[in-house]
Tab-separated table of C-alpha atoms and ligand atoms in Angstrom:
chain	number	residue	atom	x	y	z
A	85	MET	CA	178.009	123.559	-15.586
A	86	ILE	CA	179.086	125.600	-12.892
A	87	VAL	CA	178.352	127.365	-9.664
A	88	LEU	CA	180.501	130.098	-8.035
A	89	THR	CA	179.738	131.320	-4.405
A	90	ASN	CA	181.552	133.127	-1.604
A	91	ASP	CA	182.541	132.131	1.676
A	92	GLU	CA	179.434	132.090	3.391
A	93	GLY	CA	177.702	130.041	0.518
A	94	ARG	CA	180.521	126.852	1.608
A	95	PRO	CA	177.848	125.035	3.433
A	96	GLY	CA	175.279	125.129	0.479
A	97	ILE	CA	177.734	125.021	-2.876
A	98	GLY	CA	178.211	120.926	-2.365
A	99	ARG	CA	174.420	120.533	-2.777
A	100	THR	CA	174.317	123.132	-5.704
A	101	ALA	CA	177.064	121.299	-7.390
A	102	ALA	CA	175.444	117.924	-6.783
A	103	ARG	CA	171.928	118.901	-7.954
A	104	LEU	CA	173.524	120.409	-11.192
A	105	GLN	CA	175.489	117.157	-11.494
A	106	GLU	CA	172.004	115.514	-11.434
A	107	GLY	CA	170.438	117.742	-14.060
A	108	ALA	CA	168.682	119.933	-12.077
A	109	THR	CA	167.698	123.699	-13.096
A	110	ALA	CA	170.118	126.330	-12.089
A	111	LEU	CA	167.197	127.886	-10.025
A	112	ASP	CA	166.416	124.390	-8.075
A	113	ALA	CA	170.271	123.901	-7.513
A	114	ILE	CA	170.606	127.316	-6.304
A	115	GLU	CA	167.485	127.423	-4.198
A	116	ALA	CA	168.515	124.024	-2.493
A	117	GLY	CA	172.007	125.556	-1.521
A	118	VAL	CA	170.814	128.655	-0.444
A	119	ARG	CA	168.604	126.642	1.867
A	120	LEU	CA	171.345	125.150	3.504
A	121	VAL	CA	173.272	128.439	4.234
A	122	GLU	CA	170.067	129.751	5.851
A	123	ALA	CA	169.605	127.071	7.765
A	124	ASP	CA	173.268	127.195	9.040
A	125	PRO	CA	172.863	129.276	12.733
A	126	ALA	CA	177.301	129.711	12.542
A	127	ILE	CA	176.485	132.109	9.486
A	128	ARG	CA	176.131	135.298	11.385
A	129	THR	CA	174.843	137.097	8.074
A	130	VAL	CA	172.038	134.912	6.750
A	131	GLY	CA	169.129	133.134	7.327
A	132	ARG	CA	168.746	131.692	11.380
A	133	GLY	CA	171.822	133.058	13.257
A	134	GLY	CA	171.678	136.530	11.485
A	135	LEU	CA	172.651	139.126	13.435
A	136	ALA	CA	169.511	141.714	14.103
A	137	ASN	CA	168.435	145.425	13.393
A	138	ILE	CA	168.804	148.230	15.860
A	139	LEU	CA	165.623	146.892	17.608
A	140	GLY	CA	166.947	143.422	18.073
A	141	GLN	CA	164.706	141.770	15.337
A	142	VAL	CA	166.073	139.836	12.471
A	143	GLN	CA	164.827	140.804	9.057
A	144	LEU	CA	165.743	138.941	6.091
A	145	ASP	CA	166.227	139.828	2.524
A	146	ALA	CA	166.641	137.250	-0.353
A	147	LEU	CA	166.297	137.409	-4.312
A	148	LEU	CA	166.175	134.922	-6.860
A	149	MET	CA	166.491	135.532	-10.734
A	150	ASP	CA	165.952	133.352	-13.518
A	151	GLY	CA	168.124	134.702	-16.645
A	152	ASP	CA	165.878	132.868	-19.146
A	153	THR	CA	162.597	134.535	-18.333
A	154	LEU	CA	164.156	137.354	-16.681
A	155	ARG	CA	161.539	136.545	-13.745
A	156	THR	CA	162.569	137.868	-10.428
A	157	GLY	CA	161.063	136.964	-7.090
A	158	SER	CA	162.569	138.778	-3.676
A	159	VAL	CA	161.644	139.833	-0.190
A	160	GLY	CA	162.910	142.306	2.167
A	161	ALA	CA	162.788	142.998	5.608
A	162	LEU	CA	160.811	139.643	6.204
A	163	GLU	CA	160.737	138.534	9.796
A	164	GLY	CA	160.065	135.189	11.294
A	165	PHE	CA	160.265	132.720	8.485
A	166	ALA	CA	163.606	129.848	7.768
A	167	HIS	CA	163.849	130.423	4.255
A	168	PRO	CA	163.597	133.791	2.730
A	169	ILE	CA	164.880	132.329	-0.646
A	170	THR	CA	162.146	129.971	-0.934
A	171	VAL	CA	159.414	132.839	-0.182
A	172	ALA	CA	161.031	135.081	-3.251
A	173	ARG	CA	160.609	132.290	-5.578
A	174	ALA	CA	157.048	131.827	-4.847
A	175	VAL	CA	156.571	135.828	-5.380
A	176	MET	CA	158.373	134.905	-8.684
A	177	GLU	CA	156.054	131.594	-9.398
A	178	ARG	CA	152.767	132.388	-8.186
A	179	LEU	CA	152.347	136.460	-8.025
A	180	PRO	CA	152.420	138.928	-10.643
A	181	HIS	CA	154.661	141.008	-8.743
A	182	GLU	CA	158.396	140.705	-8.255
A	183	MET	CA	158.996	141.847	-4.839
A	184	LEU	CA	157.295	142.346	-1.439
A	185	VAL	CA	158.593	144.143	1.886
A	186	GLY	CA	157.840	143.867	5.304
A	187	ALA	CA	154.614	143.055	6.712
A	188	GLY	CA	153.056	141.959	3.203
A	189	ALA	CA	155.996	139.507	2.832
A	190	ALA	CA	155.170	137.942	6.111
A	191	ARG	CA	151.746	137.439	5.365
A	192	PHE	CA	152.488	136.102	1.915
A	193	ALA	CA	155.017	133.768	3.441
A	194	ALA	CA	152.225	132.585	5.861
A	195	GLU	CA	149.519	132.050	3.422
A	196	ILE	CA	151.957	129.585	1.407
A	197	GLY	CA	152.589	127.746	4.429
A	198	ALA	CA	156.444	128.810	4.668
A	199	GLU	CA	158.485	127.355	7.426
A	200	THR	CA	158.189	129.987	10.126
A	201	ALA	CA	161.557	130.060	12.297
A	202	GLN	CA	162.799	132.304	15.392
A	203	ASN	CA	165.836	133.450	13.465
A	204	LEU	CA	167.447	135.229	16.205
A	205	THR	CA	169.873	132.820	18.221
A	206	ASP	CA	171.085	133.206	21.376
A	207	ALA	CA	174.433	134.253	19.995
A	208	ALA	CA	172.646	136.887	17.742
A	209	ALA	CA	170.772	138.090	20.947
A	210	GLU	CA	173.913	138.221	23.058
A	211	ALA	CA	175.765	140.194	20.042
A	212	TRP	CA	172.714	142.898	19.837
A	213	GLY	CA	172.741	143.149	23.768
A	214	ASP	CA	176.713	144.124	23.690
A	215	TRP	CA	175.788	146.518	20.920
A	216	PHE	CA	172.773	148.093	22.824
A	217	ASP	CA	174.866	148.383	26.046
A	218	ARG	CA	177.343	150.130	24.041
A	219	THR	CA	175.357	152.622	22.001
A	220	VAL	CA	171.872	153.205	23.727
A	221	PRO	CA	171.322	155.961	25.983
A	222	LEU	CA	170.357	155.092	29.424
A	223	LYS	CA	167.240	157.223	29.215
A	224	ASP	CA	166.005	155.531	26.363
A	225	ARG	CA	166.681	151.761	27.333
A	226	ALA	CA	163.307	150.882	28.869
A	227	ARG	CA	161.490	151.933	26.305
A	228	TRP	CA	163.419	150.647	23.420
A	229	ARG	CA	161.609	147.375	22.889
A	230	ASP	CA	158.370	149.381	22.775
A	231	THR	CA	159.955	151.255	20.072
A	232	ALA	CA	159.428	148.201	17.793
A	233	ALA	CA	155.576	149.069	18.000
A	234	LEU	CA	155.243	151.298	15.046
A	235	ILE	CA	151.974	152.643	15.811
A	236	PRO	CA	152.577	154.226	19.081
A	237	TYR	CA	155.561	155.723	18.167
A	238	VAL	CA	153.881	157.178	15.195
A	239	GLN	CA	151.132	158.402	17.590
A	240	GLY	CA	153.714	160.085	19.855
A	241	ALA	CA	152.914	157.592	22.852
A	242	ILE	CA	156.649	156.286	22.604
A	243	LYS	CA	159.650	158.749	22.348
A	244	ALA	CA	163.059	156.667	21.908
A	245	ASP	CA	164.384	158.036	18.680
A	246	LEU	CA	166.277	155.586	16.774
A	247	LEU	CA	168.036	157.972	14.518
A	248	PRO	CA	170.778	158.949	17.438
A	249	ALA	CA	171.744	155.164	17.744
A	250	GLU	CA	171.694	154.382	14.423
A	251	ARG	CA	174.258	157.320	13.570
A	252	ALA	CA	176.590	155.764	16.162
A	253	ALA	CA	176.215	152.358	15.091
A	254	ASP	CA	179.077	150.258	13.857
A	255	PRO	CA	178.844	150.913	9.785
A	256	MET	CA	180.041	147.531	8.793
A	257	PRO	CA	180.546	144.882	11.300
A	258	GLN	CA	183.528	142.460	10.452
A	259	GLY	CA	182.889	139.261	8.902
A	260	ALA	CA	179.400	140.670	7.695
A	261	ASP	CA	178.592	139.069	4.264
A	262	THR	CA	175.353	137.966	2.335
A	263	THR	CA	175.509	134.680	0.501
A	264	THR	CA	175.109	134.501	-3.231
A	265	PHE	CA	174.986	131.771	-5.727
A	266	LEU	CA	175.439	132.335	-9.613
A	267	ALA	CA	174.790	129.120	-11.468
A	268	ILE	CA	174.602	127.834	-15.075
A	269	ASP	CA	172.666	124.463	-15.540
A	270	ASN	CA	173.033	121.873	-18.226
A	271	LYS	CA	170.860	123.361	-20.316
A	272	GLY	CA	172.840	126.766	-20.477
A	273	SER	CA	169.998	128.514	-18.072
A	274	VAL	CA	171.907	131.336	-16.213
A	275	GLY	CA	170.430	132.049	-12.390
A	276	VAL	CA	171.408	133.991	-9.344
A	277	GLY	CA	170.249	133.806	-5.824
A	278	VAL	CA	171.266	135.954	-2.683
A	279	SER	CA	170.082	135.515	0.735
A	280	THR	CA	171.090	137.922	3.813
A	281	SER	CA	170.318	139.418	7.312
A	282	GLY	CA	172.020	142.789	5.851
A	283	TRP	CA	174.037	144.869	8.032
A	284	ALA	CA	173.693	144.633	11.785
A	285	TRP	CA	171.985	147.329	13.448
A	286	LYS	CA	170.280	148.229	10.352
A	287	TYR	CA	167.661	150.936	10.745
A	288	PRO	CA	164.097	148.710	10.526
A	289	GLY	CA	163.090	148.264	7.459
A	290	ARG	CA	165.921	149.134	5.638
A	291	LEU	CA	166.875	147.447	2.245
A	292	GLY	CA	170.377	146.524	1.296
A	293	ASP	CA	170.948	145.690	-2.472
A	294	SER	CA	170.262	141.859	-1.929
A	295	PRO	CA	166.663	141.984	-2.563
A	296	ILE	CA	166.891	144.701	-5.373
A	297	VAL	CA	167.040	143.374	-8.863
A	298	GLY	CA	170.052	144.746	-10.784
A	299	ALA	CA	171.960	145.711	-7.671
A	300	GLY	CA	172.432	142.797	-5.608
A	301	ALA	CA	172.209	140.510	-8.240
A	302	TYR	CA	171.166	140.217	-11.886
A	303	ALA	CA	170.923	137.160	-14.646
A	304	HIS	CA	170.372	136.726	-18.102
A	305	SER	CA	170.902	133.371	-20.064
A	306	ARG	CA	172.351	135.023	-23.261
A	307	PHE	CA	175.313	137.082	-21.202
A	308	GLY	CA	175.820	136.030	-17.731
A	309	ALA	CA	175.300	136.722	-14.102
A	310	ALA	CA	176.851	139.267	-11.479
A	311	ALA	CA	175.957	139.522	-7.849
A	312	CYS	CA	177.296	141.791	-5.235
A	313	THR	CA	177.814	141.458	-1.559
A	314	GLY	CA	179.383	144.389	0.853
A	315	THR	CA	178.062	147.916	1.368
A	316	GLY	CA	174.603	147.334	-0.692
A	317	GLU	CA	174.256	151.219	-0.804
A	318	MET	CA	176.657	151.344	-3.277
A	319	ALA	CA	175.561	148.664	-5.697
A	320	ILE	CA	171.889	150.321	-5.396
A	321	ARG	CA	173.359	153.612	-6.512
A	322	ALA	CA	175.432	151.986	-9.220
A	323	GLY	CA	173.033	149.540	-10.158
A	324	THR	CA	176.405	147.357	-10.412
A	325	SER	CA	174.859	143.681	-11.091
A	326	ARG	CA	172.620	144.853	-14.109
A	327	SER	CA	175.209	147.059	-15.129
A	328	ILE	CA	177.762	144.267	-15.699
A	329	VAL	CA	175.350	142.138	-17.537
A	330	LEU	CA	174.784	145.118	-19.613
A	331	TYR	CA	178.233	145.414	-20.212
A	332	MET	CA	178.604	141.595	-21.564
A	333	LYS	CA	175.745	142.545	-23.685
A	334	MET	CA	177.753	145.425	-25.338
A	335	GLY	CA	180.461	142.802	-26.230
A	336	LEU	CA	182.744	143.602	-22.903
A	337	SER	CA	184.075	140.116	-21.683
A	338	VAL	CA	183.288	139.329	-17.743
A	339	ALA	CA	186.567	140.835	-16.922
A	340	ASP	CA	186.573	144.014	-18.671
A	341	ALA	CA	182.490	143.973	-17.717
A	342	VAL	CA	183.458	143.927	-13.622
A	343	ASP	CA	186.274	146.762	-14.496
A	344	ALA	CA	183.536	148.882	-15.818
A	345	ALA	CA	181.494	148.526	-13.126
A	346	ILE	CA	184.419	149.274	-10.522
A	347	ASP	CA	184.868	152.136	-12.576
A	348	ASP	CA	181.031	153.381	-11.948
A	349	LEU	CA	181.374	153.149	-8.201
A	350	ARG	CA	184.456	155.594	-8.502
A	351	ASP	CA	181.791	158.152	-9.514
A	352	LEU	CA	179.955	157.607	-6.440
A	353	LYS	CA	180.676	160.657	-3.927
A	354	GLY	CA	179.140	160.857	-0.319
A	355	GLY	CA	177.176	158.384	1.251
A	356	LEU	CA	178.669	155.307	2.430
A	357	ILE	CA	181.927	154.365	0.415
A	358	ASP	CA	182.996	151.121	1.914
A	359	ARG	CA	183.851	147.779	0.517
A	360	ILE	CA	182.045	145.695	-2.095
A	361	THR	CA	182.783	142.429	-3.287
A	362	ILE	CA	181.641	141.666	-6.837
A	363	HIS	CA	181.059	137.905	-8.320
A	364	ALA	CA	180.394	137.633	-11.973
A	365	ILE	CA	180.391	134.730	-14.766
A	366	ASP	CA	179.571	134.807	-18.288
A	367	ARG	CA	177.247	132.176	-20.236
A	368	ASP	CA	180.275	130.108	-20.920
A	369	GLY	CA	181.445	129.910	-17.185
A	370	GLN	CA	184.307	132.104	-17.494
A	371	ASP	CA	184.479	133.839	-13.922
A	372	ARG	CA	185.769	137.188	-11.996
A	373	VAL	CA	185.474	138.208	-8.411
A	374	VAL	CA	186.799	141.112	-7.236
A	375	ALA	CA	187.004	142.205	-3.675
A	376	VAL	CA	186.751	146.191	-3.835
A	377	ASN	CA	188.034	148.070	-0.886
A	378	ALA	CA	188.673	144.679	1.221
A	379	GLN	CA	190.440	145.114	4.652
A	380	GLN	CA	191.485	141.648	3.856
A	381	ASP	CA	191.793	138.695	1.552
A	382	ARG	CA	188.430	137.251	0.470
A	383	ASN	CA	187.926	133.763	-0.948
A	384	TYR	CA	185.115	132.154	-3.031
A	385	TRP	CA	184.169	128.950	-4.030
A	386	ARG	CA	183.708	127.298	-7.680
A	387	TRP	CA	182.521	124.121	-8.832
A	388	ARG	CA	182.791	123.189	-12.608
A	389	GLU	CA	181.118	120.039	-14.382
A	390	GLY	CA	183.085	116.923	-13.977
A	391	GLU	CA	184.946	118.425	-10.524
A	392	ALA	CA	185.049	116.071	-7.840
A	393	ALA	CA	184.459	118.914	-5.108
A	394	PRO	CA	184.208	122.738	-4.963
A	395	SER	CA	187.349	124.313	-4.953
A	396	ARG	CA	188.601	127.517	-2.873
A	397	THR	CA	190.275	130.686	-4.764
A	398	LEU	CA	191.421	134.036	-3.780
A	399	ALA	CA	189.344	136.999	-5.047
A	400	GLU	CA	191.511	139.888	-6.624
A	401	ARG	CA	191.708	142.896	-4.488
A	402	VAL	CA	191.003	146.460	-5.933
A	403	ASN	CA	190.827	149.875	-4.325
A	404	LEU	CA	188.387	152.604	-5.436
B	733	LIG	N1	175.396	143.701	0.524
B	733	LIG	C1	174.398	143.544	1.799
B	733	LIG	C2	173.678	144.409	2.267
B	733	LIG	O1	173.926	145.736	2.187
B	733	LIG	C3	175.199	143.162	3.091
B	733	LIG	C4	176.417	142.533	2.823
B	733	LIG	O2	176.597	141.756	1.947
B	733	LIG	O3	177.691	142.613	3.745
B	733	LIG	O4	172.559	144.286	2.831
């Protein structure tokens, strides 16, 4: 019935729309679209081709939520697999849990036979190298790679601390953005899916909002869905996606629910206050997309049943 995604989702929205048109469930259609985005090395913020963390490792986050059952599946800081969205779905469908991170997530992905991948592309490795040369003190460079080995670091054998470099890192590289897919299928089931490499040069193990249910995304088939991109720390603190769906449950229109969530963001003090983009749909397929504190125009893509192709629309812009 509808699918909505941001610019990063462009390689996948046609597939998701086609699947919805064929009668696929929202979750199947979303997963199919997100997988194409994850596989596209030109997208520097999702899956293969995503930018690395401070140690040069690509750690991926993803979340899928079923608005009928309110089951969620998510993975955080997952390394070495091509499709975090599919691993997230397996968490939802094959475990009694909702979320796996780090080594446990990778172990689970291997156990279910998920496709492995070398996600660090040459372009992303080069971008990391430029950052490294600009930021990491000469005295630490030789030992930097070894710092990835946690145990020697904890035991004191390696002394290259990451904290000073993390504080010097660009807080938000230009062009960073997660992909989010919000969809309603022919039966009226609402779903949402999110996939990201998170911030470039993040501290190892950092989770953004994307794998956190209620922060990066939330769906409820009786009301609608919401998803956020941008400064995940803000969406975590304000519980933005869950709030929007709850505001709709309390009777607000999707437009007013988004305004109420933006108001909540205004209460945040200290920490990192930067940009955030909110995507929301109600169960009837009305939508609203707002780029908060955006430094430039942001687009999004929407397809409704019967339309020949998805179309691009400019997001509203609001400052906190
Ligand atoms: N929200 C993502 C995160 O915080 C990043 C982004 O969408 O730009 O990891």
